[in-house]
mmCIF file of C-alpha atoms in Angstrom:
data_model
loop_
_atom_site.group_PDB
_atom_site.id
_atom_site.type_symbol
_atom_site.label_atom_id
_atom_site.label_comp_id
_atom_site.label_asym_id
_atom_site.label_seq_id
_atom_site.Cartn_x
_atom_site.Cartn_y
_atom_site.Cartn_z
ATOM 1 C CA MET A 1 0.000 0.000 0.000
ATOM 2 C CA GLU A 2 2.704 2.493 0.925
ATOM 3 C CA SER A 3 4.799 1.764 -2.157
ATOM 4 C CA GLY A 4 1.721 2.119 -4.347
ATOM 5 C CA ALA A 5 0.997 5.574 -2.954
ATOM 6 C CA GLY A 6 4.594 6.624 -3.556
ATOM 7 C CA ASP A 7 4.482 5.371 -7.162
ATOM 8 C CA ALA A 8 1.247 7.210 -7.792
ATOM 9 C CA CYS A 9 2.655 10.454 -6.387
ATOM 10 C CA THR A 10 5.811 10.153 -8.483
ATOM 11 C CA SER A 11 3.923 9.453 -11.669
ATOM 12 C CA LEU A 12 1.485 12.278 -11.081
ATOM 13 C CA SER A 13 4.292 14.768 -10.482
ATOM 14 C CA ARG A 14 5.587 14.011 -13.971
ATOM 15 C CA ASN A 15 2.191 14.674 -15.564
ATOM 16 C CA GLU A 16 1.023 17.430 -13.204
ATOM 17 C CA ILE A 17 -2.082 18.702 -14.973
ATOM 18 C CA TYR A 18 -4.890 20.063 -12.820
ATOM 19 C CA GLY A 19 -8.110 21.825 -13.706
ATOM 20 C CA ILE A 20 -11.692 22.366 -12.647
ATOM 21 C CA VAL A 21 -14.572 20.980 -14.674
ATOM 22 C CA VAL A 22 -18.287 21.329 -13.938
ATOM 23 C CA ASN A 23 -20.675 18.382 -13.993
ATOM 24 C CA SER A 24 -23.453 19.197 -16.433
ATOM 25 C CA GLY A 25 -25.880 17.124 -14.366
ATOM 26 C CA ASP A 26 -25.858 18.966 -11.017
ATOM 27 C CA ARG A 27 -23.356 21.811 -11.754
ATOM 28 C CA ASP A 28 -20.993 20.544 -9.052
ATOM 29 C CA GLN A 29 -17.293 21.142 -9.511
ATOM 30 C CA TYR A 30 -14.797 18.337 -9.968
ATOM 31 C CA LEU A 31 -11.026 18.368 -10.047
ATOM 32 C CA CYS A 32 -9.676 16.865 -13.249
ATOM 33 C CA CYS A 33 -6.089 15.620 -13.268
ATOM 34 C CA THR A 34 -3.764 13.130 -14.872
ATOM 35 C CA SER A 35 -2.280 10.024 -13.311
ATOM 36 C CA GLY A 36 0.378 7.480 -14.188
ATOM 37 C CA ARG A 37 -0.631 4.876 -11.660
ATOM 38 C CA GLY A 38 0.174 1.419 -12.979
ATOM 39 C CA GLY A 39 2.575 2.821 -15.586
ATOM 40 C CA ALA A 40 -0.179 3.956 -17.967
ATOM 41 C CA PHE A 41 -1.495 7.422 -18.718
ATOM 42 C CA ASN A 42 -4.923 7.992 -17.161
ATOM 43 C CA VAL A 43 -7.354 10.843 -16.661
ATOM 44 C CA CYS A 44 -9.107 11.158 -13.303
ATOM 45 C CA ILE A 45 -11.823 13.308 -11.799
ATOM 46 C CA THR A 46 -12.627 13.684 -8.118
ATOM 47 C CA ASN A 47 -14.998 15.559 -5.864
ATOM 48 C CA ALA A 48 -12.523 15.118 -2.971
ATOM 49 C CA SER A 49 -14.296 12.007 -1.727
ATOM 50 C CA ASP A 50 -14.805 9.736 -4.748
ATOM 51 C CA VAL A 51 -12.551 9.211 -7.755
ATOM 52 C CA TRP A 52 -13.371 8.252 -11.341
ATOM 53 C CA SER A 53 -10.611 7.114 -13.703
ATOM 54 C CA THR A 54 -10.168 5.984 -17.299
ATOM 55 C CA GLU A 55 -8.259 2.938 -15.961
ATOM 56 C CA PHE A 56 -6.348 2.491 -19.203
ATOM 57 C CA THR A 57 -4.251 -0.573 -19.704
ATOM 58 C CA SER A 58 -1.552 -0.457 -22.371
ATOM 59 C CA GLU A 59 -3.911 -2.160 -24.839
ATOM 60 C CA LYS A 60 -6.875 0.088 -24.066
ATOM 61 C CA LEU A 61 -4.713 3.213 -24.298
ATOM 62 C CA SER A 62 -3.376 2.168 -27.709
ATOM 63 C CA GLU A 63 -6.914 1.488 -28.916
ATOM 64 C CA HIS A 64 -8.127 4.869 -27.646
ATOM 65 C CA ARG A 65 -5.221 6.603 -29.393
ATOM 66 C CA ARG A 66 -6.087 4.930 -32.716
ATOM 67 C CA GLN A 67 -9.755 5.862 -32.410
ATOM 68 C CA HIS A 68 -8.988 9.544 -31.795
ATOM 69 C CA GLY A 69 -5.875 9.905 -33.908
ATOM 70 C CA VAL A 70 -3.623 10.726 -30.950
ATOM 71 C CA THR A 71 0.041 10.056 -31.607
ATOM 72 C CA SER A 72 1.535 10.340 -28.112
ATOM 73 C CA THR A 73 0.852 10.799 -24.432
ATOM 74 C CA GLU A 74 2.156 14.357 -24.705
ATOM 75 C CA GLU A 75 -0.606 15.124 -27.205
ATOM 76 C CA TYR A 76 -3.159 13.863 -24.689
ATOM 77 C CA LYS A 77 -1.753 16.184 -22.052
ATOM 78 C CA THR A 78 -1.637 19.145 -24.430
ATOM 79 C CA LYS A 79 -5.270 18.703 -25.458
ATOM 80 C CA LEU A 80 -6.372 18.233 -21.846
ATOM 81 C CA ARG A 81 -4.490 21.328 -20.665
ATOM 82 C CA LYS A 82 -5.912 23.507 -23.441
ATOM 83 C CA ALA A 83 -9.457 22.262 -22.839
ATOM 84 C CA LEU A 84 -9.287 22.915 -19.094
ATOM 85 C CA GLN A 85 -7.735 26.350 -19.524
ATOM 86 C CA GLY A 86 -10.132 27.289 -22.323
ATOM 87 C CA VAL A 87 -13.208 25.989 -20.456
ATOM 88 C CA SER A 88 -14.036 23.703 -23.393
ATOM 89 C CA ALA A 89 -14.236 20.531 -21.295
ATOM 90 C CA SER A 90 -17.617 19.053 -20.386
ATOM 91 C CA LEU A 91 -18.398 16.391 -17.805
ATOM 92 C CA LEU A 92 -21.362 14.177 -17.085
ATOM 93 C CA VAL A 93 -21.263 12.041 -13.944
ATOM 94 C CA GLU A 94 -23.845 9.275 -13.705
ATOM 95 C CA GLY A 95 -23.337 7.214 -10.570
ATOM 96 C CA SER A 96 -20.444 4.813 -11.076
ATOM 97 C CA THR A 97 -19.561 6.112 -14.550
ATOM 98 C CA ALA A 98 -18.587 9.472 -16.000
ATOM 99 C CA THR A 99 -17.945 10.904 -19.456
ATOM 100 C CA LEU A 100 -15.392 13.653 -20.046
ATOM 101 C CA ARG A 101 -15.454 15.476 -23.367
ATOM 102 C CA LEU A 102 -12.651 17.760 -24.548
ATOM 103 C CA GLY A 103 -13.815 20.197 -27.196
ATOM 104 C CA ARG A 104 -17.218 20.848 -28.721
ATOM 105 C CA ASP A 105 -19.501 17.975 -29.605
ATOM 106 C CA ASP A 106 -19.263 18.819 -33.325
ATOM 107 C CA ASP A 107 -15.462 19.039 -33.266
ATOM 108 C CA PRO A 108 -13.991 15.924 -34.926
ATOM 109 C CA ARG A 109 -10.666 16.605 -33.177
ATOM 110 C CA GLY A 110 -12.306 16.441 -29.739
ATOM 111 C CA LEU A 111 -11.585 13.659 -27.291
ATOM 112 C CA THR A 112 -14.014 11.588 -25.258
ATOM 113 C CA PHE A 113 -12.978 9.714 -22.120
ATOM 114 C CA HIS A 114 -15.143 7.151 -20.350
ATOM 115 C CA LEU A 115 -14.321 6.871 -16.647
ATOM 116 C CA ILE A 116 -15.370 4.399 -13.971
ATOM 117 C CA LYS A 117 -15.639 4.930 -10.228
ATOM 118 C CA LEU A 118 -12.692 3.458 -8.343
ATOM 119 C CA PRO A 119 -13.011 1.217 -5.279
ATOM 120 C CA ASP A 120 -12.203 2.938 -1.995
ATOM 121 C CA ALA A 121 -8.670 1.523 -1.755
ATOM 122 C CA LYS A 122 -7.651 2.753 -5.221
ATOM 123 C CA ALA A 123 -9.474 6.032 -4.669
ATOM 124 C CA ARG A 124 -7.398 6.721 -1.549
ATOM 125 C CA LEU A 125 -4.196 6.193 -3.549
ATOM 126 C CA GLU A 126 -5.301 8.649 -6.209
ATOM 127 C CA LEU A 127 -6.369 11.238 -3.646
ATOM 128 C CA GLN A 128 -2.992 10.917 -1.930
ATOM 129 C CA ALA A 129 -1.296 11.379 -5.304
ATOM 130 C CA VAL A 130 -3.358 14.491 -6.016
ATOM 131 C CA LEU A 131 -2.664 15.956 -2.575
ATOM 132 C CA PHE A 132 1.106 15.468 -2.648
ATOM 133 C CA GLY A 133 1.342 16.347 -6.322
ATOM 134 C CA MET A 134 -0.370 19.688 -5.779
ATOM 135 C CA ALA A 135 1.769 20.327 -2.687
ATOM 136 C CA GLY A 136 4.864 19.755 -4.802
ATOM 137 C CA ARG A 137 3.537 22.148 -7.440
ATOM 138 C CA VAL A 138 2.985 24.856 -4.816
ATOM 139 C CA GLY A 139 6.524 24.370 -3.489
ATOM 140 C CA VAL A 140 8.008 24.779 -6.970
ATOM 141 C CA LEU A 141 5.994 27.948 -7.588
ATOM 142 C CA GLU A 142 7.041 29.427 -4.245
ATOM 143 C CA GLN A 143 10.717 28.800 -5.003
ATOM 144 C CA ARG A 144 10.309 30.402 -8.420
ATOM 145 C CA LEU A 145 8.669 33.472 -6.913
ATOM 146 C CA GLU A 146 11.447 33.774 -4.333
ATOM 147 C CA ARG A 147 14.114 33.639 -7.037
ATOM 148 C CA GLU A 148 12.311 36.220 -9.157
ATOM 149 C CA GLY A 149 11.796 38.446 -6.115
ATOM 150 C CA ALA A 150 15.479 38.302 -5.220
ATOM 151 C CA ALA A 151 16.447 39.254 -8.760
ATOM 152 C CA THR A 152 14.094 42.224 -8.818
ATOM 153 C CA THR A 153 15.099 45.386 -6.961
ATOM 154 C CA SER A 154 12.385 46.673 -4.667
ATOM 155 C CA PRO A 155 11.509 50.378 -5.179
ATOM 156 C CA VAL A 156 11.247 50.802 -1.401
ATOM 157 C CA LYS A 157 14.748 49.421 -0.870
ATOM 158 C CA SER A 158 16.079 51.697 -3.593
ATOM 159 C CA GLN A 159 14.662 54.717 -1.782
ATOM 160 C CA GLN A 160 16.154 53.518 1.498
ATOM 161 C CA ARG A 161 19.639 53.461 -0.027
ATOM 162 C CA ALA A 162 19.756 57.277 -0.031
ATOM 163 C CA THR A 163 22.395 58.513 2.430
ATOM 164 C CA ALA A 164 23.362 61.838 3.927
ATOM 165 C CA ALA A 165 25.837 62.277 1.064
ATOM 166 C CA ASP A 166 22.893 62.646 -1.330
ATOM 167 C CA PHE A 167 21.905 65.837 0.462
ATOM 168 C CA GLU A 168 25.378 67.429 0.775
ATOM 169 C CA PRO A 169 26.429 70.313 -1.537
ATOM 170 C CA ARG A 170 27.940 69.164 -4.781
ATOM 171 C CA MET A 171 31.698 69.718 -5.093
ATOM 172 C CA HIS A 172 33.142 71.452 -8.133
ATOM 173 C CA ALA A 173 36.753 71.445 -9.253
ATOM 174 C CA THR A 174 38.694 74.694 -8.922
ATOM 175 C CA GLY A 175 42.161 75.782 -9.938
ATOM 176 C CA GLY A 176 45.026 73.618 -8.699
ATOM 177 C CA GLY A 177 42.911 70.469 -8.567
ATOM 178 C CA ARG A 178 41.113 71.555 -5.408
ATOM 179 C CA THR A 179 37.388 71.222 -4.957
ATOM 180 C CA SER A 180 34.952 73.534 -3.340
ATOM 181 C CA ALA A 181 31.306 73.297 -2.464
ATOM 182 C CA ALA A 182 29.012 75.060 -4.875
ATOM 183 C CA VAL A 183 27.221 77.576 -2.658
ATOM 184 C CA LYS A 184 24.770 79.941 -4.248
ATOM 185 C CA LYS A 185 25.497 83.575 -3.309
ATOM 186 C CA ARG A 186 22.702 85.157 -1.311
ATOM 187 C CA LEU A 187 21.575 88.534 -2.536
ATOM 188 C CA PRO A 188 21.235 91.436 -0.079
ATOM 189 C CA GLY A 189 17.849 91.414 1.562
ATOM 190 C CA ALA A 190 17.124 87.815 0.584
ATOM 191 C CA SER A 191 15.540 85.474 3.126
ATOM 192 C CA LEU A 192 17.780 82.914 4.785
ATOM 193 C CA ILE A 193 14.974 80.355 4.917
ATOM 194 C CA ASN A 194 13.708 80.938 1.406
ATOM 195 C CA PRO A 195 16.526 82.459 -0.677
ATOM 196 C CA GLY A 196 14.174 83.053 -3.592
ATOM 197 C CA SER A 197 12.177 85.677 -1.732
ATOM 198 C CA LYS A 198 13.182 88.953 -0.136
ATOM 199 C CA ARG A 199 13.339 89.335 3.595
ATOM 200 C CA LYS A 200 10.478 91.307 5.061
ATOM 201 C CA VAL A 201 11.469 94.532 6.880
ATOM 202 C CA LYS A 202 9.775 95.132 10.192
ATOM 203 C CA ALA A 203 7.398 98.109 10.047
ATOM 204 C CA THR A 204 8.592 101.105 12.135
ATOM 205 C CA GLY A 205 5.646 103.452 11.690
ATOM 206 C CA VAL A 206 5.462 106.856 9.940
ATOM 207 C CA ALA A 207 7.958 109.582 10.980
ATOM 208 C CA PHE A 208 6.498 113.131 11.037
ATOM 209 C CA GLU A 209 8.688 116.231 10.960
ATOM 210 C CA ASP A 210 8.886 118.417 14.119
ATOM 211 C CA SER A 211 6.456 121.355 14.136
ATOM 212 C CA GLU A 212 9.322 123.706 14.934
ATOM 213 C CA GLU A 213 11.157 122.598 11.882
ATOM 214 C CA MET A 214 8.005 123.117 9.878
ATOM 215 C CA LYS A 215 7.812 126.698 11.021
ATOM 216 C CA GLN A 216 11.369 127.357 9.903
#
């Protein structure tokens, strides 16, 4: 039992295709995925409690490929991925059987899979494979995001790199190779706080001439 679960997880990680498909009967959602349990390519659906699978043997898989003109397992996976991403997959679950259709009904290039409900023991193996396979996918995505984040410079960190030197007066070369700070000359009457405006002079009132001086 334990070795079977490990084999199922390993095979699923190589095929790792996941997608949501809606049952046309009751509009419930099912997880559709691939499996390599038993060494053969299979398509499974699950509602997290029960599992339906194509249960291909090597002979049945070869027959299905001839009927649908599929040349390789990779072509199966490509068609399944495109159908799930493009929402062109349809599902009908009827008790112990299910039918998965990839593509429109009138599309001659579409694929039809007939699935059967797995016994509880096999269903547990597939659910374990799905669980650990998806956990592995999440781990890979997290590592990829961490690498991309480390390679990308954060705008906040770039702003934090500013030092006191960024605010010091710029130095200009003078005669003899010496440098001096470029200090703008303040005009007479200009404000110290705001050099662009003139300093306000405190009002002292109006000075009137002495009446005696007026008489003279």
